[in-house]
Coordinates of C-alpha atoms (C1' of nucleotides) in Angstrom, one line a residue:
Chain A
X1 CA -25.8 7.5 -8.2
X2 CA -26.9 6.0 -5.1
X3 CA -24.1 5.4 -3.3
X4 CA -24.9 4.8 0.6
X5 CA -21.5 3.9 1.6
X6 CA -20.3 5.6 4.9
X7 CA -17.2 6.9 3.2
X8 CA -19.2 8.8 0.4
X9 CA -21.4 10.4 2.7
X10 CA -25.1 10.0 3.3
X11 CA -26.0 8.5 5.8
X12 CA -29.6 7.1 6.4
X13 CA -32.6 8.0 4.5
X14 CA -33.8 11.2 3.0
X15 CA -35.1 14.1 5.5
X16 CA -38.6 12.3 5.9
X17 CA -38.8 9.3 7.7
X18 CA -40.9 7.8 5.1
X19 CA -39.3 4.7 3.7
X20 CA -39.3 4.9 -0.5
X21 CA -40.9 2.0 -2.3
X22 CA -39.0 -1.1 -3.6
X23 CA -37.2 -3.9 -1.8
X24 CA -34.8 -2.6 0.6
X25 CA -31.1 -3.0 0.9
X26 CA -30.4 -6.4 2.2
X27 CA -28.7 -5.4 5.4
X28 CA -27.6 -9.5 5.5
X29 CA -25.7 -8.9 2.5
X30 CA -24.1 -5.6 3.1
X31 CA -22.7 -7.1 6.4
X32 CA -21.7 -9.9 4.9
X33 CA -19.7 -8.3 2.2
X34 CA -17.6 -5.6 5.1
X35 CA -17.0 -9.4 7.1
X36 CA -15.4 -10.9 3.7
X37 CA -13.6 -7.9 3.0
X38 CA -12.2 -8.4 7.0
X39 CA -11.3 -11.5 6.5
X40 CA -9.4 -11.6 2.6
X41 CA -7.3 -9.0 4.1
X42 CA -6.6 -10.3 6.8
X43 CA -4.9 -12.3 4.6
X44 CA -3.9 -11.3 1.4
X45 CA -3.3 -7.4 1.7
X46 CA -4.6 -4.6 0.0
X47 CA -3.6 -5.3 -3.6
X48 CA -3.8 -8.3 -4.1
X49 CA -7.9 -8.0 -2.6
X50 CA -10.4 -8.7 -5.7
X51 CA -14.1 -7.6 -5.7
X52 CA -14.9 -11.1 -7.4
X53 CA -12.8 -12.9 -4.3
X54 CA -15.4 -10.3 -2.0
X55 CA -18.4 -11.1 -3.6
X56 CA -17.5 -14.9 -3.8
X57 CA -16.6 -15.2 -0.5
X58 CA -20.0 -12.9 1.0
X59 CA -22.4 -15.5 -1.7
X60 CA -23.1 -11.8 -3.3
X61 CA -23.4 -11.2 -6.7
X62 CA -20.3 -9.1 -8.0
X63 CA -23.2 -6.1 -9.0
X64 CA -24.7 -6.0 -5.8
X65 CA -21.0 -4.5 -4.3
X66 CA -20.5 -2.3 -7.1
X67 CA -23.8 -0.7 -6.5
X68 CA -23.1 0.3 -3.0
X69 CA -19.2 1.0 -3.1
X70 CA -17.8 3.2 -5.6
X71 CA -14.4 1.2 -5.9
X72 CA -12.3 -1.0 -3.0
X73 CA -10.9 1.6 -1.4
X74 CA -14.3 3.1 -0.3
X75 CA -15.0 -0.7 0.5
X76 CA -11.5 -1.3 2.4
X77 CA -12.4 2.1 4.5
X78 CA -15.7 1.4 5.2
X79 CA -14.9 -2.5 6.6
X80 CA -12.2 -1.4 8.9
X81 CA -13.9 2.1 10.4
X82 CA -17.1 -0.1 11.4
X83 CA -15.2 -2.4 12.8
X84 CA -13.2 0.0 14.9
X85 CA -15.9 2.6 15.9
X86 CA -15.8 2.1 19.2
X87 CA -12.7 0.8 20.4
X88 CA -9.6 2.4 22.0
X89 CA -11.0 4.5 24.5
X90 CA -8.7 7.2 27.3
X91 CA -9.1 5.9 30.5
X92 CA -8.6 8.4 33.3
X93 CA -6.2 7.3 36.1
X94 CA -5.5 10.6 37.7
X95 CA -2.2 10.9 36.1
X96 CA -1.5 12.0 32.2
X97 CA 1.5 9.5 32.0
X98 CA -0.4 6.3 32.7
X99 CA -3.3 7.7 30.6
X100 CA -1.3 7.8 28.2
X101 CA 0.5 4.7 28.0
X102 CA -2.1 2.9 29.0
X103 CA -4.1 4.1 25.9
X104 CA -0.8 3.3 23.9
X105 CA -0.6 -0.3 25.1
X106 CA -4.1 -0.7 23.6
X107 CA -3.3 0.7 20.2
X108 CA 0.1 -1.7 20.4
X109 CA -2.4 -5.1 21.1
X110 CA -4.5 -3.8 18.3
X111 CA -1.6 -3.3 16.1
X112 CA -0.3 -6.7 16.9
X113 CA -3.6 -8.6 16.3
X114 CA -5.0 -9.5 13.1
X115 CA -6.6 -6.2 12.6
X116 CA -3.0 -4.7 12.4
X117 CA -2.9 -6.1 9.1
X118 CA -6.0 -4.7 8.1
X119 CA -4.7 -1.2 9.2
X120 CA -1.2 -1.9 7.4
X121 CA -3.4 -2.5 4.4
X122 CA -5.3 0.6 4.5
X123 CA -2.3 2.5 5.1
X124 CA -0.2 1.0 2.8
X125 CA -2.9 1.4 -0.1
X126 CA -3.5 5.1 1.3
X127 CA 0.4 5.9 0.2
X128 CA -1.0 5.6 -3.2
X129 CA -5.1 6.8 -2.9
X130 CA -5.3 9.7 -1.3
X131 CA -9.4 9.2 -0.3
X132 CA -8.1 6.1 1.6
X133 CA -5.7 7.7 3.7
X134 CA -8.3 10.6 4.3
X135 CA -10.6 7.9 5.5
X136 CA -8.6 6.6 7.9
X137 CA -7.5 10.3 9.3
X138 CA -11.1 11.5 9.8
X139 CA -12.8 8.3 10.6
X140 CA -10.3 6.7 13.1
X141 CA -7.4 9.1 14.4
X142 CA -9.2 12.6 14.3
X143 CA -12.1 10.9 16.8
X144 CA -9.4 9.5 19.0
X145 CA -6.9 12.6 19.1
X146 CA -9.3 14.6 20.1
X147 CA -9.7 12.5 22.8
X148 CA -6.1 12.7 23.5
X149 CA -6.6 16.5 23.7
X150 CA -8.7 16.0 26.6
X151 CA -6.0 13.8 28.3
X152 CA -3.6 16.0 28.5
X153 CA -5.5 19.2 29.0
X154 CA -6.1 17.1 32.2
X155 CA -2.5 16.9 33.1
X156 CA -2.3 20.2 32.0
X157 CA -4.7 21.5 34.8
X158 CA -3.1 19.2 36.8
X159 CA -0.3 20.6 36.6
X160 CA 1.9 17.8 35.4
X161 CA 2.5 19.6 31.7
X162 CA 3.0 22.9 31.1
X163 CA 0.1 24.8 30.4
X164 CA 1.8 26.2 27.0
X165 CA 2.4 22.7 25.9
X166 CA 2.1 21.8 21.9
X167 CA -0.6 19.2 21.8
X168 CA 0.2 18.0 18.5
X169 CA 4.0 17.8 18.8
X170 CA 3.5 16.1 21.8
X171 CA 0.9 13.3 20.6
X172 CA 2.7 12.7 17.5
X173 CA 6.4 12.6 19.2
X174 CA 4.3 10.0 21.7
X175 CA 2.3 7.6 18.7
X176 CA 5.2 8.6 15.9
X177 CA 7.1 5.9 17.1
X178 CA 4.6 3.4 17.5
X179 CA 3.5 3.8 13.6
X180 CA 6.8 3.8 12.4
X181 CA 7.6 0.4 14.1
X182 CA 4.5 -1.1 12.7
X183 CA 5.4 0.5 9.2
X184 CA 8.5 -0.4 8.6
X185 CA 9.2 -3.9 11.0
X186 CA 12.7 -3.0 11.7
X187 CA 12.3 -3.6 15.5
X188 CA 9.9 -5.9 17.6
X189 CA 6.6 -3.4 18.7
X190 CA 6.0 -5.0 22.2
X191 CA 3.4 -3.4 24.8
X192 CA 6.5 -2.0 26.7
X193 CA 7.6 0.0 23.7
X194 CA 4.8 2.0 24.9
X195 CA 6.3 3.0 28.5
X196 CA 9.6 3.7 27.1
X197 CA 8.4 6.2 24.8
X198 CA 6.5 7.4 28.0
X199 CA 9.8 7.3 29.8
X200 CA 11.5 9.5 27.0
X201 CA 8.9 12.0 25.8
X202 CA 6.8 12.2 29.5
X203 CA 10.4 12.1 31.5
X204 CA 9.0 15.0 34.0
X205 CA 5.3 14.5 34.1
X206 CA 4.6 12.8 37.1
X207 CA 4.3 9.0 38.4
X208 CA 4.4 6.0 35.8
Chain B
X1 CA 16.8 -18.6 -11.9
X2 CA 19.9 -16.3 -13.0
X3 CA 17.8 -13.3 -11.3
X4 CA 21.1 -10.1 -10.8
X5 CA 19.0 -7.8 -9.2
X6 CA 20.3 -6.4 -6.1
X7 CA 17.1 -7.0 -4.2
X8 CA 17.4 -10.7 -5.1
X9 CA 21.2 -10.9 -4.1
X10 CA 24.3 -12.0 -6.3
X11 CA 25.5 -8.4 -6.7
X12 CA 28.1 -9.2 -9.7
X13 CA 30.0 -12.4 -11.3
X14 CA 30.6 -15.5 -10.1
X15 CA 33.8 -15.7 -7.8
X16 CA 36.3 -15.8 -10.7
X17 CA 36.8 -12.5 -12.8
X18 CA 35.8 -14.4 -16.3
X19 CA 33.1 -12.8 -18.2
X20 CA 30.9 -16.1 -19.0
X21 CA 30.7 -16.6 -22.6
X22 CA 27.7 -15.3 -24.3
X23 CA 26.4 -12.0 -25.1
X24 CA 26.5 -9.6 -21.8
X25 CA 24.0 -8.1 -20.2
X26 CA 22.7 -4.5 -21.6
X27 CA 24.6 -2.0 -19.2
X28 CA 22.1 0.6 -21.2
X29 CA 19.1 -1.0 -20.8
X30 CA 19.3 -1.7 -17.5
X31 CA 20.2 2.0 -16.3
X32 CA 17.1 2.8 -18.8
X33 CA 14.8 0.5 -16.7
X34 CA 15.6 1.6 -14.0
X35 CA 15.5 5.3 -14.9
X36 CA 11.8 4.9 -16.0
X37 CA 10.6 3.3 -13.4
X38 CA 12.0 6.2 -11.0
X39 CA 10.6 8.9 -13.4
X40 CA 7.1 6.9 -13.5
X41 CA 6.8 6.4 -9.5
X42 CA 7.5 10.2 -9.4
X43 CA 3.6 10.6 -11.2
X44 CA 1.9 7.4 -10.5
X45 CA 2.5 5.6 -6.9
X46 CA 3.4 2.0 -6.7
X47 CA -0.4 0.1 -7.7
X48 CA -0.4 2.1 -11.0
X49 CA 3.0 1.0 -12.1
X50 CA 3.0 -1.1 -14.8
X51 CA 5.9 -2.9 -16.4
X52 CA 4.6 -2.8 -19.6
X53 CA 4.9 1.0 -19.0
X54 CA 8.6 0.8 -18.1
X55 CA 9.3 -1.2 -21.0
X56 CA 8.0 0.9 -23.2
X57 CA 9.3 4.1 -21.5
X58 CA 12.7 2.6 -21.4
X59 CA 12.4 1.5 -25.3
X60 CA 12.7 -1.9 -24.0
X61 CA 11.0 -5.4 -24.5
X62 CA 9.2 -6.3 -21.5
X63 CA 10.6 -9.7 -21.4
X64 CA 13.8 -7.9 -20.7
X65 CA 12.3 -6.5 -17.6
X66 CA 11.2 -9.4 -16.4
X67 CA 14.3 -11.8 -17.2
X68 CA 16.3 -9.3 -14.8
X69 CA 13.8 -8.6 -11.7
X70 CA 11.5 -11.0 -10.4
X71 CA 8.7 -8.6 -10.0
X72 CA 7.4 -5.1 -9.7
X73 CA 8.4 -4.6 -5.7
X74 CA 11.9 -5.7 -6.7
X75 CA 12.3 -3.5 -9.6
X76 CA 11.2 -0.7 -7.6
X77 CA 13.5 -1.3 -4.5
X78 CA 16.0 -1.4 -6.9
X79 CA 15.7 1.3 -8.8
X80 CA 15.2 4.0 -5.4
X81 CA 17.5 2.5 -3.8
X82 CA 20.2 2.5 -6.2
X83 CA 19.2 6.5 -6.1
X84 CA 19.7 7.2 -2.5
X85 CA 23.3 4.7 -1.5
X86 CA 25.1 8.0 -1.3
X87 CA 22.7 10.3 0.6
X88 CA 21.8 11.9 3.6
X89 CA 25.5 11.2 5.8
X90 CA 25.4 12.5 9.0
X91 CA 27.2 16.0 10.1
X92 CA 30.0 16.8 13.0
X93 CA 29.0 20.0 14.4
X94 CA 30.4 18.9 18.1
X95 CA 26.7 18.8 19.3
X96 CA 24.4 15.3 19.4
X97 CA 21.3 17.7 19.1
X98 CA 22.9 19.3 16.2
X99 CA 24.0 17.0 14.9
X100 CA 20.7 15.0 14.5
X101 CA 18.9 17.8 13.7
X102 CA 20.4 18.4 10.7
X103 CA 20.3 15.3 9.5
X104 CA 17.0 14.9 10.4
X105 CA 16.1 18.3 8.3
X106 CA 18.0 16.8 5.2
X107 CA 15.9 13.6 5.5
X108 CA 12.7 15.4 5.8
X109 CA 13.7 17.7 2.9
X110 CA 14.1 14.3 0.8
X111 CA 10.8 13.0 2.2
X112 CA 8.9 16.9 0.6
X113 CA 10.5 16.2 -2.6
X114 CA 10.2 14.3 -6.0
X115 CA 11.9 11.2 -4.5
X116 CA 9.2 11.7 -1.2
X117 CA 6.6 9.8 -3.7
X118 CA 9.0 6.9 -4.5
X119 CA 9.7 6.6 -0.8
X120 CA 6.2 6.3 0.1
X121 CA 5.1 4.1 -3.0
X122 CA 8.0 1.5 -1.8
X123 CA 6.8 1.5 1.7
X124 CA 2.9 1.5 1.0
X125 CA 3.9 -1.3 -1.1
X126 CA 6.1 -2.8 1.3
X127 CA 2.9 -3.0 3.6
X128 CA 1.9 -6.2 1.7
X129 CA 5.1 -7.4 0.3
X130 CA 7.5 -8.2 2.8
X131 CA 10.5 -8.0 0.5
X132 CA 10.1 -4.6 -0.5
X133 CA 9.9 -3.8 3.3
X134 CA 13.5 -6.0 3.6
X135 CA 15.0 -4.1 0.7
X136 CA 13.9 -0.7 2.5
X137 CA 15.5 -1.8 6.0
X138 CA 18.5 -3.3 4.8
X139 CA 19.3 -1.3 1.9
X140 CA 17.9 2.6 3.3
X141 CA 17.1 2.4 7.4
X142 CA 20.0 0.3 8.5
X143 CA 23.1 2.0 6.9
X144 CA 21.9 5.1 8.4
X145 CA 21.1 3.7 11.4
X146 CA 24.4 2.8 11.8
X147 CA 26.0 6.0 11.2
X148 CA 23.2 7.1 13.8
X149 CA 24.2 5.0 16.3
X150 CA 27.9 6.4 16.0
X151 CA 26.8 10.1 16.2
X152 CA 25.1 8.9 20.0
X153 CA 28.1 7.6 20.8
X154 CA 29.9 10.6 20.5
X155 CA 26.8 12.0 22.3
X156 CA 27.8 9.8 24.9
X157 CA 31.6 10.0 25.0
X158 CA 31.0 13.8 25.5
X159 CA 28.9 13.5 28.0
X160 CA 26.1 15.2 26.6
X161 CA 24.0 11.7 26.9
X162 CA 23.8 9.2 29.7
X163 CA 26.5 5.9 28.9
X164 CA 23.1 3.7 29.5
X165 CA 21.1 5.5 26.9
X166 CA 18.6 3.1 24.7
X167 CA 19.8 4.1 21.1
X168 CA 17.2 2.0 19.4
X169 CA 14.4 3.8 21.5
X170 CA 16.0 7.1 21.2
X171 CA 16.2 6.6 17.8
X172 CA 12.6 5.4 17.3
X173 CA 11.6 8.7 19.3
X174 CA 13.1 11.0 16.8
X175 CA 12.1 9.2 13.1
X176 CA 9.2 7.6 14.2
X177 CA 7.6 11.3 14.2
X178 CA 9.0 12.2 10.5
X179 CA 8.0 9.0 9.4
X180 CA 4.4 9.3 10.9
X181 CA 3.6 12.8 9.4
X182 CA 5.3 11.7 5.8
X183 CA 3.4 8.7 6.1
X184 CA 0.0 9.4 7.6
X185 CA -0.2 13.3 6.2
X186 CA -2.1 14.8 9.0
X187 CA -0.1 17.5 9.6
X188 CA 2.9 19.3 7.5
X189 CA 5.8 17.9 7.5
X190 CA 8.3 20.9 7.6
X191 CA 12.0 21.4 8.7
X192 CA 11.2 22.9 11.4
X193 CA 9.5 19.7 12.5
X194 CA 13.1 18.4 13.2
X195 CA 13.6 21.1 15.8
X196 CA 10.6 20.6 17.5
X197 CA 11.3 17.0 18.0
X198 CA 15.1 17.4 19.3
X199 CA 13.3 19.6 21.7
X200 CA 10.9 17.1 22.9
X201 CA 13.5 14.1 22.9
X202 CA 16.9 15.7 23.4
X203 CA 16.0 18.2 26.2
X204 CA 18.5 18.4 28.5
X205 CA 21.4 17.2 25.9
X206 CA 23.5 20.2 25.2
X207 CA 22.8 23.4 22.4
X208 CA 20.0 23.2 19.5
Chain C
dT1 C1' -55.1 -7.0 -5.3
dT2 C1' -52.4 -4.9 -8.5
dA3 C1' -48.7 -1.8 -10.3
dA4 C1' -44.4 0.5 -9.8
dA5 C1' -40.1 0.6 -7.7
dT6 C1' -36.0 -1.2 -6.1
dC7 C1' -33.4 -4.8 -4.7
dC8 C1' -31.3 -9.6 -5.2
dG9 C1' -28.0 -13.6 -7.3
dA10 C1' -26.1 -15.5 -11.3
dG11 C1' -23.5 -15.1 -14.9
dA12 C1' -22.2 -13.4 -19.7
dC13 C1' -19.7 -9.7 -21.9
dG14 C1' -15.7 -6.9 -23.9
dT15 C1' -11.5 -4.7 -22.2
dA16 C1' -7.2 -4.3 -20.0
dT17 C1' -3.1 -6.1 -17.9
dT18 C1' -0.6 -9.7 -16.4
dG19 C1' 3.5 -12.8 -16.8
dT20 C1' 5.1 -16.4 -20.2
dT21 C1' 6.7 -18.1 -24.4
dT22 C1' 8.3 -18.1 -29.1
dT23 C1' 10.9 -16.2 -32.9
dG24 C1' 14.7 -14.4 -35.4
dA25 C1' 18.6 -11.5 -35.1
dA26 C1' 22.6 -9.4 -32.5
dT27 C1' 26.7 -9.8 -29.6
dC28 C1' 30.2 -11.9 -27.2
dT29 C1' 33.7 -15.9 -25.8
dT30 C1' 36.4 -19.8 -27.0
Chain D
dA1 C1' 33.3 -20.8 -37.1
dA2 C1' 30.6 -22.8 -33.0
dG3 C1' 28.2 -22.2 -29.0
dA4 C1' 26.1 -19.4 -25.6
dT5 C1' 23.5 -15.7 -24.1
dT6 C1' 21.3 -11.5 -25.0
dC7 C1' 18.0 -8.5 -27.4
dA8 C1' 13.1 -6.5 -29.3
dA9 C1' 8.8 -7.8 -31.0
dA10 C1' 4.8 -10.0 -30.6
dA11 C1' 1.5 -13.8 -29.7
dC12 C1' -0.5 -16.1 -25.8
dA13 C1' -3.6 -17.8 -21.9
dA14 C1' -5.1 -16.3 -17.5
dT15 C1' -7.1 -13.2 -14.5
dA16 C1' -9.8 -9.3 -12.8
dC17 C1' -12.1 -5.4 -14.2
dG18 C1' -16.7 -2.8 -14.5
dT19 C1' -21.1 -3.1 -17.0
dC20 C1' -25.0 -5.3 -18.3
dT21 C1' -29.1 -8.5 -18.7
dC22 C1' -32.0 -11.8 -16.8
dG23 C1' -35.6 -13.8 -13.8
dG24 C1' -37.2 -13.4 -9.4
dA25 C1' -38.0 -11.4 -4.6
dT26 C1' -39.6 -7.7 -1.6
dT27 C1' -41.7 -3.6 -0.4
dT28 C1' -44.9 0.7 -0.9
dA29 C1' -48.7 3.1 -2.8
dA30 C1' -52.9 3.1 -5.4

DNA sequence: TTAAATCCGAGACGTATTGTTTTGAATCTT
DNA sequence: AAGATTCAAAACAATACGTCTCGGATTTAA
């Protein structure tokens, strides 16, 4: 199997730089399809998201997907995490409170735009396909926790944490709520959710 | 459309106490349907489900499925929710932070177990079926909630929490976290978890 | 310039599952 | 006994699946 996706692994060329023979992938195609995948679930949801509708959609023959993604989970991961690579950066303000729920705002608006439902689609799919899940863990919230980690080891030289401080508890008592409202819709998720969980976790960390 | 699920409403008979003429609904094979379907979410996740699966399980006609529930996501929400009406009530130890704790350990002791799968199935499937999410909030998270919301008040008649406190928020600080790790899976999800958190959110609120 | 390799779109194919419908029998009220 | 509603079993059309074949396009290497 040839698989190229970037959720299988491999990937550019073999070791040498040489090119093989034969027509190359048609990179028009392959960004066509991760765009139609975008945009059926944006509005249809995981399940309900056919290869045919994919291939339709992109002009792409149905075979020309199936060659290059194992099945639509490794199709749903790979459309998302390109299209989120680079977003959702730590800025640094001096102060680990506004760091953070500044950074927190950010995830909020992306939650609330039409990519949220793209995330709630590869979460919600992930609670029953484990690879999905594991996508989304190392190709979106690993990169940006361990950003995080840098954060607050900055307030933590600061001086505005204590140096003994559990990273992890912290970060996931600070983002826990933010998921779970975007999970499970019980309460409106509103950029100020962000500073009140700031005000509750962060109480004695320094300025807003 | 003579749909008696409880997802769909219309809990029992019309007003009057006359049975309507006509043969009566299967009492058996309705407790069988909804027995399967449990016992198959427990090995397959919500996508894999298939009614013609819980027919056959239940030794049942698929079109008896299907005259009683309108779909899969009600069937489900029906059949784990009918499971867990009685379950996880709150304690009165004469602490908020105990208190919560505890419950919050008996809750994430249902989330490790068998019924852990059915919980995640409904709400993965919940992400792109907003009735299965409905029959989560209304029929699981709010009745807690509620008894929640009357263990802070104690909190608060005690004085062991401010009279202004947000519950909502306070709330959302201590689930959001157990729902992020039993959701997400990035780290364990263990009892102690429940401490941890109290500590981070209930600091300065009387004994652990 | 030619041959070999690999890709492409289009669409047919058999399989599986879906939700609906029909049939004949069973059960219950009036 | 008559009328209503249920039941299990099975046939049904519709949809999506994943595989395959076809003719043609694009590229490298000989």
């Amino acid at each position: 199997m040839t698989q190229n996706s970037t959720v299988t692994g491999r990937a550019s060329n073999k070791s040498n730089g040489k090119r093989p023979p034969g027509r190359p992938r048609s990179e028009h195609s392959r960004q066509a399809i991760l765009r139609s995948t975008l945009k059926l679930l944006r509005q249809q949801g995981f399940p309900d998201l056919s290869i045919e509708a994919v291939a339709a959609d992109a002009n792409v023959s149905k075979a020309t997907v199936y060659r290059w993604w194992p099945n639509r989970g490794a199709l749903v991961a790979d459309a998302f995490l390109e299209s989120a690579e680079q977003e959702l950066q730590f800025p640094h303000t001096g102060s680990v409170r506004s760091d953070m729920s500044r950074q927190m705002r950010r995830l909020i608006r992306v939650f609330r735009s039409s990519r949220g439902k793209v995330v709630a689609a590869l979460l919600g799919g992930g609670q029953s396909d484990p690879e999905l899940l594991e996508a989304f863990r190392e190709r979106f919230l690993w990169p940006r926790r361990r950003q995080a980690y840098q954060t607050l080891q900055r307030g933590i030289d600061r001086g505005e944490l204590p140096a003994d401080t559990d990273l992890d508890l912290l970060l996931d008592s600070l983002y826990g709520p933010i998921y779970f409202r975007f999970l499970i819709r019980h309460d409106e998720l509103t950029e100020k959710f962000a500073d009140k969980i700031c005000g509750v976790v962060l109480k004695n960390c320094g300025p807003a």
